[in-house]
């Protein structure tokens, strides 16, 4: 009889111990390896969050992404398609390759459309007009901060120390945004 060998050794059949086929060892090894995901131009045109039916998009947690991926795999599996097509299933796989990998997700999120416009200078009717104009700008841009909980602009009643602290933090702003997918275009003379 072919008895399992002690952990870490092969049985007489040459397969790793712990499973008749050696698959559990393979899965464990594959799970330990990090897969490098290269985004191409076509990847940046797809809303992978929508494909996985994630309502909060960039606010989705790793667990929510994994859960949505599993649910969509069940929905799009070729065995469940009338024509046996695997096209949508492969797109779901690609969505998880991108959103399930922290580096690829950061690069993808950085390339998504974003309103980075800054309103022009006044004239402002009053102080509250200034705050209502610029508060959304600070709120939008705080999502890119490497530091959590960036202070917001406040209002006319915000204590001066808080205002100084807010400006100090924003002047030292560090971003997690990744521009590695941006292509620099240069004119050739």
Coordinates of C-alpha atoms in Angstrom, one line a residue:
X1 CA 0.0 0.0 0.0
X2 CA 1.1 3.5 -0.7
X3 CA 1.1 5.2 2.8
X4 CA 1.5 8.9 3.2
X5 CA 5.0 10.0 3.9
X6 CA 5.8 12.3 6.8
X7 CA 5.1 16.0 6.2
X8 CA 7.4 17.5 3.6
X9 CA 8.4 14.2 2.0
X10 CA 7.1 12.4 -1.1
X11 CA 5.3 9.1 -1.0
X12 CA 6.5 6.2 -3.0
X13 CA 4.4 7.5 -5.9
X14 CA 6.4 10.7 -5.9
X15 CA 3.5 12.9 -5.0
X16 CA 3.7 15.1 -2.0
X17 CA 2.1 13.8 1.2
X18 CA -1.1 15.1 2.6
X19 CA -3.3 14.5 -0.5
X20 CA -3.6 11.7 -3.0
X21 CA -3.0 14.0 -5.9
X22 CA -0.6 16.5 -4.3
X23 CA -3.0 19.3 -5.1
X24 CA -3.2 20.7 -1.6
X25 CA 0.5 21.2 -1.6
X26 CA 0.4 22.9 -5.0
X27 CA -2.4 25.2 -3.9
X28 CA -0.5 26.1 -0.7
X29 CA 2.7 26.9 -2.8
X30 CA 0.7 29.0 -5.3
X31 CA -1.0 30.9 -2.5
X32 CA 2.4 31.9 -1.1
X33 CA 3.6 33.3 -4.4
X34 CA 2.7 36.9 -5.3
X35 CA 1.6 37.2 -8.9
X36 CA 2.8 40.3 -10.8
X37 CA 0.0 41.8 -12.7
X38 CA 0.8 44.1 -15.6
X39 CA -2.0 46.5 -16.6
X40 CA -2.4 47.3 -20.3
X41 CA -4.2 50.2 -21.9
X42 CA -7.4 48.1 -22.3
X43 CA -7.4 47.3 -18.6
X44 CA -7.6 51.0 -17.8
X45 CA -10.7 51.4 -20.0
X46 CA -12.8 48.8 -18.0
X47 CA -14.7 49.5 -14.8
X48 CA -13.6 46.3 -13.0
X49 CA -15.6 47.3 -9.9
X50 CA -18.8 47.5 -11.9
X51 CA -18.0 44.1 -13.5
X52 CA -17.8 42.6 -10.0
X53 CA -20.9 44.5 -9.1
X54 CA -19.2 46.4 -6.2
X55 CA -21.3 49.4 -5.4
X56 CA -18.7 51.3 -3.3
X57 CA -15.9 50.9 -6.0
X58 CA -12.7 52.3 -4.5
X59 CA -14.0 52.0 -1.0
X60 CA -14.4 48.3 -1.3
X61 CA -12.4 46.1 1.2
X62 CA -10.4 43.1 0.2
X63 CA -13.0 40.8 1.7
X64 CA -15.8 42.5 -0.3
X65 CA -13.8 42.2 -3.5
X66 CA -13.1 38.5 -2.8
X67 CA -16.8 37.8 -2.0
X68 CA -18.0 39.7 -5.1
X69 CA -15.4 37.8 -7.2
X70 CA -16.7 34.4 -5.9
X71 CA -20.3 35.4 -6.5
X72 CA -19.6 36.5 -10.0
X73 CA -17.6 33.3 -10.8
X74 CA -20.7 31.3 -9.9
X75 CA -22.8 33.6 -12.1
X76 CA -20.5 33.6 -15.1
X77 CA -19.1 30.1 -15.0
X78 CA -19.1 28.5 -18.5
X79 CA -21.1 25.5 -17.2
X80 CA -23.9 27.9 -16.4
X81 CA -24.0 29.7 -19.8
X82 CA -26.4 28.4 -22.4
X83 CA -23.7 28.5 -25.1
X84 CA -20.8 27.4 -22.8
X85 CA -19.0 30.7 -23.4
X86 CA -16.2 31.6 -21.0
X87 CA -15.7 35.2 -22.1
X88 CA -17.4 36.8 -19.2
X89 CA -15.9 34.3 -16.8
X90 CA -12.4 35.3 -18.0
X91 CA -13.3 39.0 -17.5
X92 CA -14.3 38.2 -13.9
X93 CA -10.9 36.4 -13.5
X94 CA -9.1 39.5 -14.9
X95 CA -11.1 41.8 -12.5
X96 CA -9.9 39.8 -9.5
X97 CA -6.3 39.7 -10.8
X98 CA -6.3 43.5 -10.8
X99 CA -8.5 44.4 -7.8
X100 CA -7.2 41.5 -5.7
X101 CA -3.6 42.5 -6.1
X102 CA -2.7 45.6 -3.9
X103 CA -0.1 47.0 -6.4
X104 CA -2.3 46.5 -9.5
X105 CA -5.3 47.9 -7.7
X106 CA -3.4 51.0 -6.7
X107 CA -2.2 51.5 -10.2
X108 CA -5.7 50.9 -11.6
X109 CA -7.4 53.2 -9.1
X110 CA -4.8 55.9 -9.8
X111 CA -5.7 55.8 -13.5
X112 CA -9.5 56.2 -13.0
X113 CA -11.2 59.4 -14.0
X114 CA -11.0 62.0 -11.3
X115 CA -12.0 65.6 -11.0
X116 CA -8.8 67.3 -9.9
X117 CA -9.9 70.8 -11.0
X118 CA -9.4 73.6 -8.5
X119 CA -11.8 76.6 -8.6
X120 CA -10.4 79.9 -9.6
X121 CA -9.8 82.7 -7.0
X122 CA -12.9 84.7 -5.9
X123 CA -14.5 87.0 -5.8
X124 CA -16.3 85.3 -3.0
X125 CA -19.5 86.9 -1.6
X126 CA -18.5 86.0 2.0
X127 CA -16.4 83.6 4.0
X128 CA -19.0 80.8 3.8
X129 CA -18.8 81.1 0.0
X130 CA -15.0 80.5 0.2
X131 CA -15.5 77.4 2.4
X132 CA -18.3 75.9 0.3
X133 CA -16.2 76.4 -2.8
X134 CA -13.0 74.8 -1.5
X135 CA -14.3 72.2 1.0
X136 CA -15.2 69.7 -1.8
X137 CA -11.7 70.1 -3.4
X138 CA -10.0 69.1 -0.1
X139 CA -12.5 66.3 0.4
X140 CA -11.9 64.9 -3.1
X141 CA -8.2 65.1 -2.9
X142 CA -7.9 63.6 0.6
X143 CA -8.6 60.2 -0.9
X144 CA -5.1 60.1 -2.4
X145 CA -3.4 60.8 0.9
X146 CA -0.9 58.3 2.2
X147 CA -1.9 59.6 5.7
X148 CA -5.3 58.6 6.9
X149 CA -7.8 61.2 8.1
X150 CA -6.5 64.3 6.4
X151 CA -8.0 67.4 8.0
X152 CA -10.6 69.2 6.1
X153 CA -10.8 73.0 5.5
X154 CA -13.3 73.7 8.3
X155 CA -15.3 76.9 8.4
X156 CA -15.2 80.4 9.7
X157 CA -15.5 79.2 13.3
X158 CA -12.6 76.7 13.1
X159 CA -9.9 77.6 15.8
X160 CA -6.7 79.1 14.3
X161 CA -4.5 76.3 15.7
X162 CA -6.7 73.8 13.7
X163 CA -6.4 75.9 10.6
X164 CA -2.6 76.0 10.9
X165 CA -2.5 72.2 11.5
X166 CA -4.6 71.7 8.5
X167 CA -2.4 73.8 6.2
X168 CA 0.8 72.1 7.7
X169 CA -0.6 68.7 6.9
X170 CA -1.7 69.6 3.4
X171 CA 1.6 71.3 2.6
X172 CA 3.4 68.0 3.6
X173 CA 0.9 66.0 1.6
X174 CA 2.2 62.6 0.4
X175 CA 0.2 60.5 -2.0
X176 CA -0.2 56.8 -2.6
X177 CA -1.2 57.5 -6.1
X178 CA 0.8 55.6 -8.7
X179 CA 1.5 57.1 -12.1
X180 CA 3.5 54.2 -13.6
X181 CA 0.8 53.7 -16.2
X182 CA 1.0 57.3 -17.4
X183 CA 2.9 57.8 -20.6
X184 CA 4.9 60.9 -21.1
X185 CA 4.4 62.3 -24.5
X186 CA 7.2 64.4 -26.0
X187 CA 7.2 66.3 -29.2
X188 CA 10.0 65.3 -31.6
X189 CA 11.5 68.2 -33.5

